[in-house]
Short mmCIF file of C-alpha atoms in Angstrom, two decimals:
data_model
loop_
_atom_site.label_atom_id
_atom_site.label_comp_id
_atom_site.label_asym_id
_atom_site.label_seq_id
_atom_site.Cartn_x
_atom_site.Cartn_y
_atom_site.Cartn_z
CA MET A 1 -1.99 -11.77 3.42
CA LEU A 2 1.42 -10.96 2.04
CA ILE A 3 4.21 -13.41 2.77
CA GLU A 4 6.93 -11.93 0.55
CA PHE A 5 7.45 -9.32 -2.15
CA ARG A 6 10.55 -9.35 -4.33
CA PHE A 7 11.62 -7.02 -7.13
CA LYS A 8 14.72 -6.28 -9.17
CA ASN A 9 15.99 -3.64 -11.61
CA TYR A 10 13.37 -1.03 -10.84
CA ARG A 11 14.21 2.66 -10.47
CA SER A 12 16.98 3.01 -7.86
CA PHE A 13 17.08 -0.75 -7.14
CA ARG A 14 19.52 -2.54 -9.42
CA ASP A 15 19.71 -5.84 -7.54
CA ASP A 16 17.22 -8.10 -5.75
CA ALA A 17 15.16 -6.45 -3.03
CA VAL A 18 13.12 -8.67 -0.71
CA LEU A 19 10.44 -7.59 1.75
CA SER A 20 9.50 -10.59 3.88
CA MET A 21 6.55 -10.56 6.26
CA GLU A 22 7.57 -13.78 8.01
CA ALA A 23 8.25 -13.25 11.70
CA THR A 24 11.44 -14.35 13.41
CA GLY A 25 11.58 -16.03 16.81
CA LEU A 26 11.39 -12.80 18.83
CA GLY A 27 9.37 -12.97 22.01
CA THR A 28 7.97 -9.42 21.88
CA PHE A 29 4.37 -8.70 20.84
CA ARG A 30 3.75 -12.33 19.88
CA ASN A 31 0.01 -11.84 20.19
CA SER A 32 0.11 -9.41 17.27
CA LEU A 33 1.41 -12.05 14.85
CA ILE A 34 -0.83 -13.56 12.17
CA LEU A 35 -0.91 -17.35 11.97
CA TYR A 36 -1.19 -19.13 8.61
CA ASN A 37 -0.61 -22.88 8.30
CA GLY A 38 2.16 -22.90 10.85
CA ILE A 39 3.75 -19.69 9.53
CA LYS A 40 3.82 -16.59 11.70
CA LEU A 41 3.36 -13.40 9.70
CA LEU A 42 3.94 -9.80 10.70
CA PRO A 43 0.97 -7.40 10.80
CA GLY A 44 3.19 -4.61 9.53
CA ALA A 45 6.58 -3.45 8.30
CA VAL A 46 8.11 0.02 8.46
CA ILE A 47 10.80 1.23 6.06
CA TYR A 48 13.30 3.91 7.09
CA GLY A 49 15.79 5.73 4.89
CA LYS A 50 17.31 9.07 4.03
CA ASN A 51 15.76 11.41 1.48
CA GLY A 52 16.61 10.20 -2.00
CA GLY A 53 17.73 6.81 -0.70
CA GLY A 54 14.94 4.92 -2.45
CA LYS A 55 12.54 3.88 0.31
CA SER A 56 9.53 5.27 -1.59
CA ASN A 57 10.55 3.14 -4.57
CA VAL A 58 9.69 0.01 -2.56
CA ILE A 59 6.07 1.20 -2.30
CA ARG A 60 6.16 2.43 -5.89
CA ALA A 61 7.40 -0.95 -7.15
CA PHE A 62 4.60 -2.75 -5.32
CA TRP A 63 2.02 -0.27 -6.65
CA LEU A 64 3.22 -0.43 -10.25
CA ALA A 65 3.28 -4.23 -10.34
CA ALA A 66 -0.17 -4.49 -8.72
CA GLN A 67 -1.74 -1.95 -11.06
CA PHE A 68 -0.22 -3.57 -14.13
CA ILE A 69 -1.41 -7.01 -13.03
CA ARG A 70 -4.94 -5.67 -12.42
CA ASN A 71 -5.20 -3.86 -15.73
CA ALA A 72 -2.75 -5.26 -18.31
CA GLN A 73 -5.57 -6.71 -20.40
CA LYS A 74 -7.05 -3.19 -20.77
CA THR A 75 -4.03 -0.91 -20.94
CA GLN A 76 -1.76 -2.94 -23.20
CA HIS A 77 -2.86 -2.29 -26.78
CA GLU A 78 -0.65 -3.50 -29.61
CA LYS A 79 2.02 -0.79 -29.36
CA ALA A 80 1.76 0.10 -25.66
CA SER A 81 4.99 0.13 -23.69
CA ILE A 82 5.15 -1.80 -20.44
CA PRO A 83 5.50 0.81 -17.65
CA VAL A 84 8.69 -0.50 -16.05
CA VAL A 85 11.56 1.87 -15.24
CA PRO A 86 14.88 0.02 -15.01
CA PHE A 87 17.93 1.14 -13.05
CA ALA A 88 19.57 4.00 -14.96
CA LEU A 89 23.03 4.50 -13.44
CA ASN A 90 25.00 2.00 -15.50
CA ASP A 91 25.32 0.93 -19.14
CA TYR A 92 23.59 -2.45 -18.97
CA SER A 93 20.49 -2.48 -16.72
CA ALA A 94 18.36 -0.65 -19.32
CA THR A 95 18.41 -3.75 -21.53
CA GLU A 96 17.79 -6.21 -18.69
CA PRO A 97 14.30 -7.16 -17.45
CA THR A 98 12.57 -5.73 -14.42
CA GLU A 99 11.30 -8.52 -12.14
CA PHE A 100 8.44 -8.75 -9.65
CA GLU A 101 7.36 -11.66 -7.45
CA PHE A 102 4.56 -11.98 -4.90
CA ILE A 103 3.99 -14.79 -2.40
CA TYR A 104 0.64 -14.34 -0.69
CA THR A 105 -2.51 -15.99 0.59
CA SER A 106 -6.12 -15.35 -0.33
CA GLU A 107 -9.13 -17.16 1.13
CA GLY A 108 -6.80 -19.69 2.74
CA ILE A 109 -4.89 -20.61 -0.44
CA LYS A 110 -1.20 -19.81 -0.94
CA TYR A 111 -0.08 -18.34 -4.26
CA TRP A 112 3.23 -17.61 -5.99
CA TYR A 113 3.03 -15.17 -8.90
CA ALA A 114 5.93 -13.60 -10.79
CA PHE A 115 6.71 -11.84 -14.04
CA SER A 116 9.69 -10.17 -15.66
CA ALA A 117 9.48 -7.60 -18.43
CA THR A 118 11.28 -5.03 -20.49
CA ARG A 119 9.55 -1.97 -21.91
CA GLU A 120 8.74 -4.01 -25.01
CA SER A 121 7.62 -7.45 -23.84
CA ILE A 122 6.94 -9.96 -21.07
CA LEU A 123 9.93 -12.29 -20.88
CA ALA A 124 8.70 -14.67 -18.19
CA GLU A 125 5.57 -15.21 -16.11
CA SER A 126 4.31 -17.92 -13.77
CA LEU A 127 1.54 -18.72 -11.31
CA PHE A 128 1.58 -21.50 -8.75
CA HIS A 129 -1.01 -22.28 -6.10
CA ALA A 130 -1.53 -24.73 -3.24
CA PRO A 131 -5.29 -25.40 -2.93
CA LYS A 132 -4.56 -28.82 -1.41
CA GLY A 133 -1.47 -27.81 0.52
CA GLN A 134 1.07 -28.78 -2.16
CA LYS A 135 2.57 -26.24 -4.56
CA ALA A 136 1.26 -26.85 -8.07
CA LEU A 137 1.75 -25.08 -11.39
CA VAL A 138 -1.18 -23.20 -12.93
CA PHE A 139 0.81 -21.80 -15.86
CA SER A 140 4.30 -20.68 -16.81
CA ARG A 141 5.65 -18.74 -19.73
CA LYS A 142 8.94 -17.99 -21.45
CA GLY A 143 8.30 -15.29 -24.01
CA GLN A 144 5.35 -16.56 -26.06
CA ILE A 145 5.87 -20.23 -25.16
CA PHE A 146 3.35 -21.34 -22.51
CA SER A 147 3.09 -24.38 -20.25
CA PHE A 148 0.03 -25.54 -18.32
CA THR A 149 -1.12 -28.31 -16.02
CA GLY A 150 -4.91 -28.52 -15.76
CA ASP A 151 -7.45 -27.19 -18.30
CA LYS A 152 -4.78 -27.28 -21.00
CA SER A 153 -6.99 -26.93 -24.07
CA ARG A 154 -8.80 -23.87 -22.71
CA ARG A 155 -5.62 -22.19 -21.52
CA ARG A 156 -3.93 -22.89 -24.84
CA LEU A 157 -6.72 -20.99 -26.56
CA ILE A 158 -6.28 -18.10 -24.12
CA SER A 159 -2.52 -18.00 -24.77
CA GLU A 160 -3.16 -17.51 -28.48
CA VAL A 161 -4.75 -14.09 -27.84
CA VAL A 162 -2.17 -12.93 -25.30
CA ALA A 163 0.11 -10.32 -26.89
CA SER A 164 3.81 -10.16 -26.07
CA ASN A 165 3.24 -7.02 -23.98
CA GLN A 166 0.30 -8.48 -22.02
CA LEU A 167 0.12 -10.74 -18.97
CA PHE A 168 -1.46 -14.16 -19.42
CA PHE A 169 -2.69 -13.80 -15.82
CA SER A 170 -4.72 -10.68 -16.59
CA VAL A 171 -6.15 -11.92 -19.89
CA ALA A 172 -7.09 -15.31 -18.42
CA CYS A 173 -9.17 -13.59 -15.74
CA THR A 174 -11.27 -11.84 -18.40
CA MET A 175 -11.99 -15.29 -19.82
CA ASN A 176 -13.07 -16.67 -16.45
CA ASP A 177 -10.18 -19.02 -15.81
CA ALA A 178 -11.12 -20.21 -12.31
CA ALA A 179 -7.62 -20.60 -10.83
CA CYS A 180 -6.41 -17.28 -12.23
CA SER A 181 -9.56 -15.46 -11.09
CA SER A 182 -9.13 -16.79 -7.55
CA ALA A 183 -5.49 -15.69 -7.51
CA MET A 184 -6.38 -12.26 -8.93
CA ARG A 185 -8.86 -11.55 -6.12
CA TRP A 186 -6.00 -10.55 -3.81
CA PHE A 187 -4.67 -7.94 -6.25
CA ARG A 188 -8.08 -6.47 -7.01
CA GLU A 189 -9.84 -6.65 -3.65
CA GLU A 190 -7.25 -6.93 -0.88
CA LEU A 191 -4.57 -4.35 -1.76
CA PHE A 192 -4.96 -0.71 -0.77
CA PHE A 193 -2.72 2.27 -1.41
CA SER A 194 -2.84 5.66 0.25
CA ARG A 195 -1.17 7.50 -2.60
CA ASP A 196 -1.15 7.26 -6.38
CA TYR A 197 1.83 7.59 -8.67
CA SER A 198 2.21 8.71 -12.26
CA ASP A 199 3.64 5.55 -13.81
CA ILE A 200 0.26 4.66 -15.30
CA PRO A 201 -3.14 6.41 -15.12
CA ARG A 202 -4.82 6.79 -11.75
CA GLN A 203 -7.15 3.91 -10.93
CA ILE A 204 -10.48 3.87 -9.14
CA MET A 205 -10.01 3.34 -5.42
CA GLU A 206 -10.88 -0.16 -4.36
CA TYR A 207 -12.74 1.06 -1.31
CA SER A 208 -15.20 3.20 -3.26
CA ASP A 209 -17.74 0.41 -2.84
CA ASP A 210 -17.58 0.64 0.94
CA THR A 211 -21.04 1.72 2.03
CA ASN A 212 -19.67 2.85 5.41
CA MET A 213 -17.07 5.14 3.87
CA LEU A 214 -18.64 8.42 5.01
CA ARG A 215 -19.03 7.15 8.56
CA THR A 216 -15.39 6.06 8.55
CA ILE A 217 -14.21 9.48 7.33
CA SER A 218 -16.29 11.17 10.04
CA ASP A 219 -14.97 8.91 12.81
CA TYR A 220 -11.35 9.51 11.86
CA ALA A 221 -11.95 13.26 11.69
CA LYS A 222 -13.12 13.15 15.30
CA THR A 223 -9.99 11.19 16.25
CA ALA A 224 -7.67 13.67 14.53
CA ASP A 225 -9.29 16.77 16.01
CA LEU A 226 -11.02 16.56 19.38
CA GLY A 227 -12.88 19.75 18.49
CA ILE A 228 -14.85 18.04 15.72
CA GLU A 229 -18.17 16.78 17.02
CA ASP A 230 -19.67 15.60 13.74
CA MET A 231 -19.45 15.74 9.95
CA GLN A 232 -22.14 16.67 7.48
CA PHE A 233 -22.09 15.45 3.87
CA GLU A 234 -24.15 16.49 0.90
CA ILE A 235 -24.44 14.35 -2.22
CA ASN A 236 -26.47 15.66 -5.12
CA SER A 237 -27.38 18.63 -2.88
CA GLN A 238 -29.09 16.27 -0.45
CA GLU A 239 -27.79 15.97 3.10
CA VAL A 240 -26.49 12.51 3.98
CA GLU A 241 -25.90 11.53 7.60
CA ALA A 242 -22.55 9.85 8.21
CA GLU A 243 -24.33 7.19 10.24
CA ALA A 244 -26.54 6.26 7.29
CA ALA A 245 -25.04 3.65 5.01
CA LEU A 246 -25.03 4.32 1.29
CA PRO A 247 -26.88 1.88 -0.98
CA ASP A 248 -25.23 -1.50 -1.49
CA ASN A 249 -25.08 -0.79 -5.20
CA ILE A 250 -23.69 2.74 -5.25
CA PRO A 251 -24.58 4.50 -8.53
CA ASP A 252 -21.51 5.13 -10.70
CA GLY A 253 -22.00 8.90 -10.54
CA ILE A 254 -21.95 8.95 -6.75
CA LYS A 255 -19.02 6.53 -6.63
CA THR A 256 -16.99 8.72 -8.98
CA ALA A 257 -17.85 11.83 -6.95
CA LEU A 258 -16.76 10.14 -3.71
CA VAL A 259 -13.47 8.99 -5.26
CA GLN A 260 -12.79 12.50 -6.59
CA PHE A 261 -13.62 13.93 -3.18
CA ILE A 262 -11.12 11.68 -1.39
CA HIS A 263 -8.41 12.41 -3.95
CA THR A 264 -8.97 16.14 -3.47
CA LEU A 265 -9.00 15.67 0.31
CA SER A 266 -5.67 13.84 0.12
CA ASN A 267 -4.05 16.32 -2.26
CA SER A 268 -5.19 19.47 -0.46
CA SER A 269 -2.54 19.51 2.28
CA ASN A 270 -0.48 22.69 2.45
CA ASN A 271 -3.04 24.47 0.28
CA SER A 272 -5.82 25.94 2.35
CA GLU A 273 -7.36 27.57 -0.70
CA VAL A 274 -8.35 24.26 -2.29
CA ARG A 275 -12.10 23.86 -2.00
CA LEU A 276 -12.91 20.36 -0.84
CA GLU A 277 -15.93 20.08 -3.07
CA MET A 278 -15.69 17.69 -5.98
CA GLY A 279 -18.39 16.41 -8.25
CA GLU A 280 -21.50 16.54 -6.13
CA VAL A 281 -20.00 15.92 -2.68
CA VAL A 282 -19.65 18.68 -0.07
CA ALA A 283 -18.36 18.09 3.47
CA THR A 284 -18.70 20.35 6.50
CA SER A 285 -17.32 19.80 10.00
CA LYS A 286 -19.25 20.60 13.17
CA HIS A 287 -17.35 22.15 16.10
CA LYS A 288 -18.59 22.81 19.61
CA GLY A 289 -18.60 26.46 20.63
CA ARG A 290 -20.57 28.81 22.91
CA ASN A 291 -23.10 31.42 21.97
CA LYS A 292 -23.27 34.87 23.58
CA ASN A 293 -25.43 33.49 26.36
CA GLY A 294 -22.71 30.99 27.27
CA ALA A 295 -24.67 27.96 26.07
CA SER A 296 -22.94 25.18 24.16
CA GLN A 297 -23.73 25.15 20.44
CA LEU A 298 -22.42 23.48 17.27
CA TYR A 299 -20.91 25.69 14.58
CA SER A 300 -20.05 24.69 11.00
CA LEU A 301 -16.62 25.03 9.40
CA GLU A 302 -15.73 24.38 5.76
CA LEU A 303 -13.45 21.38 5.46
CA GLU A 304 -10.66 23.43 3.90
CA ASP A 305 -10.46 25.30 7.21
CA GLU A 306 -9.45 22.12 9.01
CA SER A 307 -5.79 21.27 9.62
CA ASP A 308 -3.66 19.40 7.12
CA GLY A 309 -3.32 16.54 9.61
CA THR A 310 -7.08 16.20 10.03
CA ARG A 311 -7.60 16.07 6.28
CA LYS A 312 -4.72 13.63 5.81
CA LEU A 313 -6.14 11.17 8.35
CA MET A 314 -9.61 11.51 6.84
CA SER A 315 -8.25 10.86 3.35
CA ILE A 316 -6.64 7.53 4.27
CA ALA A 317 -9.40 6.43 6.66
CA PRO A 318 -11.39 4.38 4.09
CA ALA A 319 -8.26 2.50 3.01
CA ILE A 320 -7.28 1.75 6.62
CA GLU A 321 -10.72 0.45 7.56
CA SER A 322 -11.19 -1.47 4.29
CA ALA A 323 -7.89 -3.29 4.87
CA LEU A 324 -8.85 -4.10 8.47
CA VAL A 325 -12.32 -5.32 7.53
CA ARG A 326 -11.17 -7.45 4.58
CA GLY A 327 -7.87 -8.64 6.01
CA GLY A 328 -6.04 -6.82 3.22
CA VAL A 329 -2.67 -5.12 2.81
CA LEU A 330 -2.35 -1.33 3.07
CA LEU A 331 0.73 0.45 1.66
CA VAL A 332 1.43 4.03 2.72
CA ASP A 333 4.28 6.24 1.58
CA GLU A 334 5.46 8.84 4.11
CA ILE A 335 2.80 8.00 6.67
CA GLU A 336 3.89 10.84 8.96
CA ARG A 337 3.25 13.58 6.38
CA ASP A 338 1.06 16.19 8.13
CA LEU A 339 0.32 13.77 10.99
CA HIS A 340 1.24 14.15 14.65
CA PRO A 341 3.36 11.18 15.88
CA MET A 342 0.46 10.10 18.12
CA LEU A 343 -1.82 9.81 15.07
CA VAL A 344 0.80 7.64 13.39
CA ASP A 345 0.83 5.48 16.54
CA PHE A 346 -2.98 5.38 16.36
CA ILE A 347 -2.89 3.96 12.82
CA VAL A 348 -0.10 1.46 13.46
CA SER A 349 -1.67 0.21 16.67
CA LYS A 350 -4.87 -0.68 14.80
CA PHE A 351 -2.90 -3.27 12.81
CA GLN A 352 -0.82 -4.44 15.78
CA SER A 353 -3.84 -5.20 17.98
CA LYS A 354 -5.88 -8.37 17.54
CA ARG A 355 -8.94 -6.51 18.82
CA THR A 356 -8.96 -4.03 15.93
CA ASN A 357 -7.30 -6.40 13.46
CA PRO A 358 -9.03 -9.78 13.83
CA HIS A 359 -8.77 -10.66 10.11
CA GLY A 360 -5.00 -10.49 9.69
CA ALA A 361 -4.63 -7.18 7.84
CA GLN A 362 -1.13 -5.81 7.24
CA ILE A 363 0.35 -2.33 6.84
CA ILE A 364 3.60 -1.51 5.03
CA PHE A 365 4.78 2.08 5.22
CA THR A 366 7.73 4.41 4.87
CA THR A 367 8.50 7.07 7.44
CA HIS A 368 11.07 9.37 9.01
CA ASN A 369 9.27 9.16 12.37
CA THR A 370 11.94 7.75 14.68
CA GLU A 371 9.55 7.60 17.65
CA LEU A 372 8.43 4.19 16.37
CA LEU A 373 11.99 2.94 16.93
CA ASN A 374 11.34 3.08 20.68
CA MET A 375 9.81 -0.38 20.14
CA GLU A 376 6.69 0.36 22.17
CA LEU A 377 4.42 -0.76 19.29
CA LEU A 378 6.64 -2.72 16.90
CA ARG A 379 8.93 -5.73 16.96
CA LYS A 380 12.51 -5.50 15.69
CA ASP A 381 11.77 -7.83 12.76
CA GLN A 382 9.27 -5.26 11.51
CA LEU A 383 12.04 -2.72 10.86
CA TYR A 384 13.47 -2.31 7.36
CA PHE A 385 15.98 0.19 6.02
CA VAL A 386 16.83 1.45 2.55
CA ASP A 387 20.22 2.95 1.80
CA LYS A 388 21.85 4.07 -1.44
CA ASP A 389 25.45 3.28 -2.31
CA SER A 390 27.36 6.53 -2.85
CA GLU A 391 29.62 4.89 -5.46
CA ASP A 392 27.16 3.26 -7.85
CA GLY A 393 23.85 4.90 -6.84
CA ALA A 394 22.07 1.57 -6.22
CA SER A 395 19.55 1.26 -3.37
CA GLU A 396 19.52 -1.69 -1.00
CA LEU A 397 16.63 -2.93 1.17
CA TYR A 398 17.64 -4.72 4.36
CA THR A 399 16.25 -5.62 7.76
CA ILE A 400 17.60 -4.89 11.21
CA SER A 401 17.84 -8.67 11.68
CA GLU A 402 21.03 -8.49 9.60
CA PHE A 403 22.68 -6.63 12.49
CA SER A 404 23.69 -8.00 15.86
CA THR A 405 21.34 -6.35 18.33
CA ARG A 406 20.62 -7.15 21.95
CA THR A 407 17.27 -6.93 23.67
CA THR A 408 18.53 -4.01 25.70
CA ASP A 409 19.83 -2.02 22.69
CA ASN A 410 18.35 1.42 22.13
CA ILE A 411 17.34 0.99 18.49
CA ARG A 412 16.34 4.63 18.00
CA LYS A 413 19.65 5.93 19.33
CA GLY A 414 21.57 3.39 17.26
CA TYR A 415 19.77 4.48 14.09
CA LEU A 416 20.34 8.19 14.72
CA ILE A 417 24.09 7.68 15.22
CA GLY A 418 24.32 5.69 11.99
CA LYS A 419 24.64 2.11 13.31
CA TYR A 420 22.18 0.77 10.73
CA GLY A 421 22.93 3.18 7.89
CA ALA A 422 20.09 4.77 5.89
CA ILE A 423 20.58 8.26 7.38
CA PRO A 424 21.81 11.48 5.75
CA ASN A 425 25.58 11.96 5.75
CA ILE A 426 25.59 15.47 7.15
CA LYS A 427 27.44 17.44 9.78
CA ILE A 428 25.39 19.29 12.35
CA GLU A 429 27.17 22.37 13.55
CA GLU A 430 27.82 22.71 17.26
CA VAL A 431 25.71 25.44 18.81
CA GLU A 432 27.37 27.36 21.63
#
């Protein structure tokens, strides 16, 4: 579970930006909160902001840091640049480090991990954990000077092979450092993203090992379009029923084909000519119709003939269900893209309800969908805004808790009239 994410000097964010998942003392939807050692955590957070304000950069910052942490030992050869993008609209941020910090829990243990870096090198890095309830240092680093508590001799040997552009955390995991491997599990197994970015190469989806993936895609297709009765999949030219689980050890070829299929499914919106057939996976939807005798009958449609919204929901279905099953964190940029507001409500409600979210999963997403501001699904402390200063071009992330609001306030109306900022500064002409 995520407790807090902090970053600084990344893209449009010059200064500290903090996304906290700790709940305040609000009385609404208390049953949706996640309890951890006396702390009450939010099952979700939504980020609003105008186009170009920087709200997507919050998700991008999280994604970049997570991918770099997962893969720094593989991607960072001797001359590889670190894929940070500092704030560009002044004459000093380019030479200052970009910073990331995560506070989270995994398998009941609380962790604090942080690093700061320029394009050339890691300037600072640290990992703390609390396996016995008290915060304790695992390692810290200033440049190439390392400090350790336990297992000092082994970790000293590891530090000798860590290059200045690599993370000790990532390298230590390849050498089976127990504390680091336990802390890394959250980044590698409990984080899910609905959309990839181009900062570093696309990574294999974490949920490609989910043997129920095809069933999940089929179920969400039926939710998105009431006309869909069933889905049919073919892998290696052999029909596979959605209800039949794939092997526990999915062959690499099939896994790659499934990942390619989902990427194509996700990227095919607004392009009905894209054939949703990648590798050796073909999907067909079954719709109920009537034959000339008036009898009910199922008819097949190619998946590219389905609506953009249906395909969008199907494409993020494995990530949604994997997060819910594992108690992970799902990050979605522009969740409303191609989706009806009721389908957005459907996704959000899955995380807000203890019945569908018994393991404490969380969702963090950006949106322009103001219907969620009616507060029929969310608490006020789940609302974040991003706005960009018109003078210096720097984005700011802030919560509605920073404003004085009453229980009776119409949050949606207040947002649309500019009470909380983060809306376009435009004039709408009067229509007579």
